[in-house]
Amino acid sequence: MKSVFKKIRLPRKVMFVITGILVLSGASGAYAVYSGKETFLGMVGPQKPSISGLACTTLETLKMRRNGQRWIRKYVSTESAGGVDRVRTALRIAGLLAKEEQADLYQVVVLDAAGPSDRAGRRGAAIGAQVLYAPDPSMLPGMSTPFVARYTDAKANSVGLFYGREIALSAEDVKTTLTAMDDKSDCFDPVAAAAAAEPGATGSKSGAESPLEKPAGH
């Protein structure tokens, strides 16, 4: 296997995008593709996932520029939940981001409420689900479809970490889920809520853009 990878030489830009996604997600191997539309849509089993995902809390929104492109990454958390619920939450929030702001890449990362609070810890096993959305995937080497959506098929442990199979949604699963959603509510933003409660406040949003946006990082 190593010899095969040595023969593959990708442009530096392609490697940057792929490396950034893999480092953040803590990918360690191939992803299983979740087949069986009825199972994914929650039509079977005693506990049916919510069609639109779950209530969530905004932890941080990062707005970055890379090679002339604009990337938005949003970290949110949910209470203890199944993987399908988490990835549906990420899809819902990614859709809302795309309506609110223009960007070349949107990324929504779902963590557990008991998970790491610092940015450095928000990777690997701390990620319960995540969605990447590129309106024009041809602008981002390494992406062949507009959506990349995946989740860990396990609930978080006592410290908010997920250990289980990583499952990637098919393009059909993503399309069907987005079409079926009946709730388009955003995550609760404690920073914006606190700012709005200040006397004379006119409202604020977490992750508001500064004159100079942060450069993209991993």
XYZ file of C-alpha atoms in Angstrom:
218
model
C 0.000 0.000 0.000
C 2.808 2.425 0.829
C 4.400 1.911 -2.567
C 1.121 2.839 -4.256
C 0.849 6.122 -2.384
C 4.471 6.965 -3.173
C 3.675 6.780 -6.879
C 0.771 9.228 -6.548
C 1.979 12.807 -6.750
C -0.667 15.442 -6.097
C -0.291 19.233 -6.475
C 0.582 21.043 -3.253
C -2.787 22.839 -3.247
C -4.661 19.545 -3.421
C -2.587 18.094 -0.612
C -3.259 21.185 1.534
C -7.022 20.824 1.282
C -6.975 17.072 1.864
C -4.534 17.340 4.756
C -6.552 20.090 6.424
C -9.750 18.068 6.298
C -8.104 14.875 7.519
C -6.218 16.554 10.362
C -9.344 18.238 11.671
C -11.457 15.105 11.419
C -8.789 12.769 12.758
C -9.397 10.418 9.848
C -7.625 7.119 10.168
C -8.966 5.038 7.296
C -11.681 4.527 4.747
C -15.225 5.580 5.561
C -18.159 3.225 5.409
C -20.925 4.415 3.110
C -24.278 4.257 4.865
C -26.607 2.375 2.555
C -30.271 1.671 3.122
C -32.384 4.808 2.758
C -35.120 3.594 5.104
C -32.677 3.017 7.938
C -31.003 6.391 7.503
C -34.288 8.272 7.314
C -35.309 6.752 10.627
C -38.222 4.773 9.278
C -37.232 1.679 11.239
C -36.076 1.041 14.797
C -37.506 2.012 18.181
C -35.839 5.428 18.343
C -36.446 7.503 15.249
C -33.968 10.336 14.632
C -35.319 13.842 14.239
C -35.853 14.813 10.595
C -34.129 18.171 11.071
C -31.552 17.248 13.696
C -31.391 18.601 17.221
C -31.234 21.800 19.207
C -27.625 22.952 19.437
C -25.374 25.597 20.930
C -22.887 27.693 18.960
C -19.373 27.414 20.401
C -17.371 29.411 17.875
C -17.498 30.626 14.281
C -14.255 31.157 12.388
C -14.045 33.124 9.147
C -10.874 32.652 7.160
C -9.292 33.461 3.803
C -7.101 31.095 1.856
C -5.736 31.610 -1.663
C -8.381 34.215 -2.379
C -11.178 32.009 -1.057
C -13.432 32.547 1.922
C -13.955 29.680 4.361
C -16.365 29.605 7.306
C -16.013 26.983 10.029
C -18.621 26.720 12.779
C -18.324 24.604 15.930
C -21.565 23.613 17.636
C -22.462 21.227 20.435
C -25.436 19.008 21.216
C -26.498 17.002 24.207
C -26.041 13.232 24.080
C -27.382 12.112 20.696
C -27.113 9.453 18.022
C -24.937 9.904 14.960
C -27.788 10.429 12.500
C -29.202 13.216 14.661
C -25.794 14.880 14.829
C -25.114 14.824 11.095
C -28.615 16.109 10.336
C -27.950 18.971 12.748
C -24.726 19.758 10.878
C -26.536 19.718 7.519
C -29.208 22.084 8.838
C -26.681 24.571 10.177
C -24.550 24.394 7.030
C -27.643 25.288 5.005
C -28.381 28.256 7.256
C -24.789 29.489 6.998
C -24.952 29.339 3.220
C -28.109 31.489 3.261
C -26.659 34.051 5.667
C -23.172 34.530 4.240
C -21.330 33.983 0.989
C -18.302 31.704 1.108
C -16.428 29.156 -0.976
C -16.408 26.531 1.771
C -18.666 26.008 4.783
C -17.757 23.568 7.515
C -19.929 22.646 10.488
C -18.407 20.515 13.259
C -20.678 18.918 15.863
C -19.246 18.207 19.303
C -20.783 16.785 22.450
C -21.788 19.183 25.235
C -19.333 17.405 27.549
C -16.491 17.560 25.030
C -13.300 19.671 25.026
C -13.873 23.400 25.410
C -10.597 24.589 23.877
C -10.124 24.846 20.114
C -7.075 22.565 20.096
C -9.164 19.729 21.503
C -11.914 20.006 18.898
C -10.601 17.332 16.577
C -10.264 13.594 16.223
C -12.494 11.689 18.637
C -14.094 14.945 19.848
C -15.953 15.277 16.538
C -19.297 13.503 16.485
C -20.264 14.675 12.997
C -19.218 17.208 10.422
C -20.356 18.609 7.097
C -18.337 20.324 4.384
C -20.282 22.280 1.781
C -18.766 23.903 -1.291
C -21.281 25.655 -3.592
C -18.786 25.153 -6.432
C -16.690 22.071 -5.590
C -14.570 22.586 -8.718
C -13.030 25.587 -6.940
C -11.708 23.352 -4.159
C -9.219 20.660 -5.210
C -9.982 17.523 -3.250
C -13.779 17.932 -3.380
C -15.741 16.287 -6.176
C -19.248 16.873 -4.790
C -20.847 19.878 -3.057
C -21.376 17.997 0.226
C -19.155 15.796 2.364
C -21.101 14.623 5.413
C -20.058 12.025 7.959
C -20.588 11.006 11.551
C -19.315 8.578 14.172
C -21.734 5.735 14.788
C -21.503 5.881 18.589
C -22.607 8.087 21.451
C -20.120 10.221 23.328
C -18.468 8.865 26.450
C -18.397 10.698 29.791
C -15.804 13.223 28.572
C -17.505 13.909 25.264
C -15.384 11.735 22.956
C -16.705 9.465 20.218
C -15.272 6.044 19.446
C -16.916 4.020 16.711
C -17.269 3.577 12.959
C -17.103 6.709 10.829
C -19.935 6.690 8.322
C -20.100 8.866 5.213
C -23.449 9.845 3.751
C -24.083 9.293 0.071
C -25.115 12.224 -2.124
C -28.629 10.758 -2.232
C -28.815 10.623 1.589
C -27.751 14.273 1.819
C -30.276 15.413 -0.780
C -33.131 13.418 0.770
C -32.352 14.702 4.266
C -32.209 18.363 3.245
C -35.446 18.052 1.294
C -37.276 16.428 4.213
C -36.254 18.983 6.860
C -39.184 20.818 8.433
C -37.226 22.896 10.969
C -34.657 25.509 9.926
C -33.823 26.958 13.350
C -30.267 28.018 14.150
C -28.194 27.014 17.177
C -28.527 29.018 20.364
C -25.693 31.555 20.486
C -24.826 32.457 24.109
C -22.435 35.235 23.023
C -25.075 36.944 20.892
C -27.697 36.440 23.598
C -25.468 38.056 26.224
C -24.664 40.966 23.919
C -28.347 41.511 23.138
C -29.134 41.585 26.863
C -26.700 44.458 27.493
C -28.393 47.829 28.077
C -28.589 49.731 24.808
C -27.297 46.774 22.775
C -28.334 46.561 19.141
C -27.458 42.888 18.763
C -24.344 40.976 17.858
C -23.366 37.698 16.292
C -20.722 35.229 17.376
C -17.851 35.133 14.950
C -18.532 38.583 13.522
C -16.060 39.510 10.841
C -13.160 41.751 11.708
C -11.565 44.073 9.103
C -8.903 41.425 8.618
C -10.205 37.895 8.559
C -8.121 35.177 10.103
C -5.935 33.174 7.709
C -7.040 29.600 7.197
C -5.463 27.018 9.461
C -6.004 23.415 10.412
